[in-house]
Amino acid sequence: MDKQVQSNNKLTLKLLAAVLGMFGFGFALVPLYDVMCDTLGINGKTSSEASIQPQGMVPDTSRVVRVEFMAHLNQGIPWLFEPDKQYMDVHPGQVIQTVFIATNQSSRAIVGQAVPSVSPGMGAAYFNKIECFCFNHQPLDSLAKAEMPLIFYLEPDIPDSIHTLTLSYTLYDITDKVPQPVELARAESSGDLTQQGAKP
């Protein structure tokens, strides 16, 4: 009987250790995922705050980095969302301005929020946004259209191994999560487009 009790106790301890191990592994998945993203160069996170252009920054005209633009819609948001340009060839240290275009195709007002990422992931640290529509909520009335501005530059010391960066935005419908009413952009036909950029 004592041997049976000891055997049961050992089994219980082993099961408990296995559960704790799985629990700890679950917590470890997030940092492990971040490390994998950095190593493999995917899902680069960019800053959520506006950058200030350094005084006296001189573009490195001896180098060209291609910046590709992509736009994605989260499931269920009835918008058209696309970059004005598919890509731009830029010099590190050069300030670049472009826009993304959004159209609300639904019969109701919707508030969108864009979430950016840069690939390869190591390039995110060298991608600086002076102004970005992703800093603010983007409200659009039914059938309204807006040009959403983006002003950015690449750090002059971006590694020579990076020849192409892909800036991708995913747009989410956050209408139900906005705690208070927001001013809506009017339809394009009215000639009064709301353009929002970086917070001051």
Short mmCIF file of C-alpha atoms in Angstrom, two decimals:
data_model
loop_
_atom_site.label_atom_id
_atom_site.label_comp_id
_atom_site.label_asym_id
_atom_site.label_seq_id
_atom_site.Cartn_x
_atom_site.Cartn_y
_atom_site.Cartn_z
CA MET A 1 0.00 0.00 0.00
CA ASP A 2 2.85 2.40 0.90
CA LYS A 3 4.48 1.74 -2.45
CA GLN A 4 1.21 2.51 -4.20
CA VAL A 5 0.89 5.81 -2.29
CA GLN A 6 4.48 6.75 -3.12
CA SER A 7 3.88 5.91 -6.77
CA ASN A 8 0.74 8.06 -6.84
CA ASN A 9 2.59 10.95 -5.18
CA LYS A 10 5.39 10.76 -7.75
CA LEU A 11 2.85 10.72 -10.57
CA THR A 12 1.07 13.74 -9.08
CA LEU A 13 4.35 15.66 -8.78
CA LYS A 14 5.27 14.83 -12.37
CA LEU A 15 1.88 15.98 -13.64
CA LEU A 16 2.14 19.18 -11.60
CA ALA A 17 5.62 19.85 -12.98
CA ALA A 18 4.33 19.28 -16.51
CA VAL A 19 1.45 21.73 -16.00
CA LEU A 20 3.79 24.37 -14.56
CA GLY A 21 6.19 23.81 -17.43
CA MET A 22 3.44 24.30 -20.00
CA PHE A 23 2.24 27.42 -18.16
CA GLY A 24 5.74 28.88 -18.19
CA PHE A 25 6.19 27.98 -21.84
CA GLY A 26 3.01 29.89 -22.67
CA PHE A 27 4.46 33.03 -21.09
CA ALA A 28 7.73 32.47 -22.93
CA LEU A 29 6.00 32.30 -26.32
CA VAL A 30 5.56 36.09 -26.58
CA PRO A 31 9.23 37.05 -26.10
CA LEU A 32 10.28 34.05 -28.18
CA TYR A 33 7.97 35.25 -30.95
CA ASP A 34 9.47 38.74 -30.75
CA VAL A 35 12.98 37.28 -30.99
CA MET A 36 11.96 35.18 -34.00
CA CYS A 37 10.44 38.23 -35.68
CA ASP A 38 13.64 40.19 -35.15
CA THR A 39 15.79 37.31 -36.36
CA LEU A 40 13.68 36.51 -39.41
CA GLY A 41 12.91 40.15 -40.20
CA ILE A 42 9.11 40.04 -40.02
CA ASN A 43 6.41 42.13 -38.35
CA GLY A 44 8.70 45.03 -37.47
CA LYS A 45 7.03 47.36 -34.98
CA THR A 46 7.30 51.09 -35.64
CA SER A 47 7.03 53.94 -33.17
CA SER A 48 3.54 55.18 -32.30
CA GLU A 49 4.83 58.74 -31.80
CA ALA A 50 5.95 61.37 -34.28
CA SER A 51 9.67 61.76 -34.91
CA ILE A 52 11.39 65.13 -35.19
CA GLN A 53 13.64 65.61 -38.18
CA PRO A 54 17.22 66.12 -36.92
CA GLN A 55 18.67 69.54 -37.66
CA GLY A 56 21.27 69.44 -40.41
CA MET A 57 20.42 65.92 -41.56
CA VAL A 58 21.93 65.41 -45.01
CA PRO A 59 20.51 62.79 -47.40
CA ASP A 60 22.95 60.09 -48.47
CA THR A 61 22.59 60.42 -52.24
CA SER A 62 25.05 57.58 -52.80
CA ARG A 63 22.45 55.08 -51.61
CA VAL A 64 18.90 54.24 -52.65
CA VAL A 65 16.44 52.18 -50.62
CA ARG A 66 13.16 51.10 -52.16
CA VAL A 67 10.19 51.58 -49.80
CA GLU A 68 7.17 49.51 -50.78
CA PHE A 69 3.69 50.36 -49.49
CA MET A 70 0.94 47.87 -48.70
CA ALA A 71 -2.58 48.32 -47.33
CA HIS A 72 -4.74 45.65 -45.70
CA LEU A 73 -8.25 45.65 -44.26
CA ASN A 74 -9.13 43.74 -41.14
CA GLN A 75 -12.07 41.42 -41.70
CA GLY A 76 -15.42 43.17 -41.74
CA ILE A 77 -14.47 46.80 -42.44
CA PRO A 78 -16.26 47.95 -45.64
CA TRP A 79 -13.61 50.41 -46.83
CA LEU A 80 -11.38 50.74 -49.84
CA PHE A 81 -7.84 51.36 -48.61
CA GLU A 82 -4.76 51.69 -50.79
CA PRO A 83 -1.48 53.57 -51.11
CA ASP A 84 -1.25 56.38 -53.64
CA LYS A 85 2.06 54.86 -54.81
CA GLN A 86 3.08 51.22 -54.74
CA TYR A 87 6.70 52.09 -53.96
CA MET A 88 9.19 54.96 -53.79
CA ASP A 89 12.98 54.94 -54.21
CA VAL A 90 14.43 57.15 -51.49
CA HIS A 91 17.81 58.23 -50.16
CA PRO A 92 18.52 57.62 -46.47
CA GLY A 93 18.06 60.95 -44.66
CA GLN A 94 15.63 62.24 -47.31
CA VAL A 95 12.23 63.45 -46.07
CA ILE A 96 9.46 61.83 -48.13
CA GLN A 97 5.76 62.67 -48.32
CA THR A 98 3.00 60.45 -49.69
CA VAL A 99 -0.62 59.54 -48.95
CA PHE A 100 -2.88 56.54 -48.48
CA ILE A 101 -6.44 56.78 -49.79
CA ALA A 102 -9.47 55.49 -47.89
CA THR A 103 -13.12 55.32 -48.96
CA ASN A 104 -16.00 54.30 -46.70
CA GLN A 105 -18.28 52.22 -48.93
CA SER A 106 -20.88 51.55 -46.25
CA SER A 107 -24.12 53.36 -45.39
CA ARG A 108 -22.89 54.29 -41.91
CA ALA A 109 -20.12 56.37 -40.39
CA ILE A 110 -17.06 54.34 -39.38
CA VAL A 111 -13.97 55.16 -37.34
CA GLY A 112 -10.84 53.36 -38.50
CA GLN A 113 -7.44 52.85 -36.91
CA ALA A 114 -4.38 51.91 -38.95
CA VAL A 115 -1.64 49.75 -37.43
CA PRO A 116 1.75 49.83 -39.20
CA SER A 117 4.54 47.29 -39.51
CA VAL A 118 7.86 47.27 -41.35
CA SER A 119 9.62 44.35 -43.00
CA PRO A 120 12.38 43.31 -42.59
CA GLY A 121 11.88 43.78 -38.86
CA MET A 122 15.38 45.14 -38.28
CA GLY A 123 14.51 48.03 -40.59
CA ALA A 124 11.80 49.34 -38.25
CA ALA A 125 14.41 51.00 -36.02
CA TYR A 126 15.57 53.11 -38.99
CA PHE A 127 12.11 54.09 -40.24
CA ASN A 128 10.91 57.38 -38.72
CA LYS A 129 7.46 58.90 -39.20
CA ILE A 130 7.25 62.69 -38.89
CA GLU A 131 3.53 62.64 -39.64
CA CYS A 132 1.27 59.62 -40.00
CA PHE A 133 -2.46 58.96 -40.19
CA CYS A 134 -1.79 55.98 -37.92
CA PHE A 135 -1.22 58.36 -34.99
CA ASN A 136 -4.93 59.24 -34.89
CA HIS A 137 -8.34 57.66 -35.34
CA GLN A 138 -9.62 58.06 -38.89
CA PRO A 139 -13.37 58.87 -39.00
CA LEU A 140 -15.19 58.67 -42.32
CA ASP A 141 -18.86 59.32 -42.97
CA SER A 142 -20.85 57.09 -45.29
CA LEU A 143 -19.39 57.14 -48.84
CA ALA A 144 -16.71 59.64 -47.76
CA LYS A 145 -13.20 59.56 -49.16
CA ALA A 146 -10.00 60.95 -47.66
CA GLU A 147 -6.32 61.23 -48.43
CA MET A 148 -4.36 60.30 -45.33
CA PRO A 149 -0.85 61.78 -45.15
CA LEU A 150 2.44 60.09 -44.35
CA ILE A 151 5.75 61.93 -43.97
CA PHE A 152 8.82 59.86 -43.14
CA TYR A 153 12.57 59.47 -43.49
CA LEU A 154 15.07 56.65 -43.18
CA GLU A 155 17.99 57.02 -40.81
CA PRO A 156 21.20 57.78 -42.73
CA ASP A 157 22.94 54.91 -40.91
CA ILE A 158 20.46 52.26 -42.09
CA PRO A 159 22.51 49.07 -42.72
CA ASP A 160 23.89 48.58 -46.22
CA SER A 161 22.31 45.11 -46.23
CA ILE A 162 18.82 46.66 -46.38
CA HIS A 163 17.92 47.47 -49.97
CA THR A 164 14.12 47.25 -49.68
CA LEU A 165 11.68 48.07 -46.89
CA THR A 166 7.99 47.21 -46.92
CA LEU A 167 5.68 49.47 -44.94
CA SER A 168 2.36 47.76 -44.36
CA TYR A 169 -0.79 49.14 -42.73
CA THR A 170 -3.73 47.10 -41.47
CA LEU A 171 -6.93 49.08 -40.96
CA TYR A 172 -9.33 48.14 -38.15
CA ASP A 173 -12.91 49.20 -37.44
CA ILE A 174 -12.88 50.72 -33.94
CA THR A 175 -16.23 52.54 -34.14
CA ASP A 176 -17.66 50.65 -31.17
CA LYS A 177 -14.53 51.29 -29.11
CA VAL A 178 -14.47 55.08 -29.46
CA PRO A 179 -15.65 56.46 -26.08
CA GLN A 180 -16.98 59.76 -27.37
CA PRO A 181 -18.29 61.21 -30.64
CA VAL A 182 -15.69 62.30 -33.18
CA GLU A 183 -15.99 64.74 -36.06
CA LEU A 184 -16.66 62.87 -39.29
CA ALA A 185 -15.13 63.66 -42.65
CA ARG A 186 -17.65 64.84 -45.19
CA ALA A 187 -18.21 63.10 -48.49
CA GLU A 188 -15.75 63.93 -51.25
CA SER A 189 -18.54 65.48 -53.28
CA SER A 190 -18.78 68.28 -50.72
CA GLY A 191 -15.15 69.18 -51.40
CA ASP A 192 -14.29 69.16 -47.69
CA LEU A 193 -11.95 66.26 -46.92
CA THR A 194 -10.69 65.74 -43.39
CA GLN A 195 -7.01 64.91 -43.23
CA GLN A 196 -5.50 63.95 -39.92
CA GLY A 197 -1.83 63.57 -39.13
CA ALA A 198 0.53 63.32 -36.20
CA LYS A 199 -0.35 64.65 -32.80
CA PRO A 200 1.43 67.90 -32.01
#
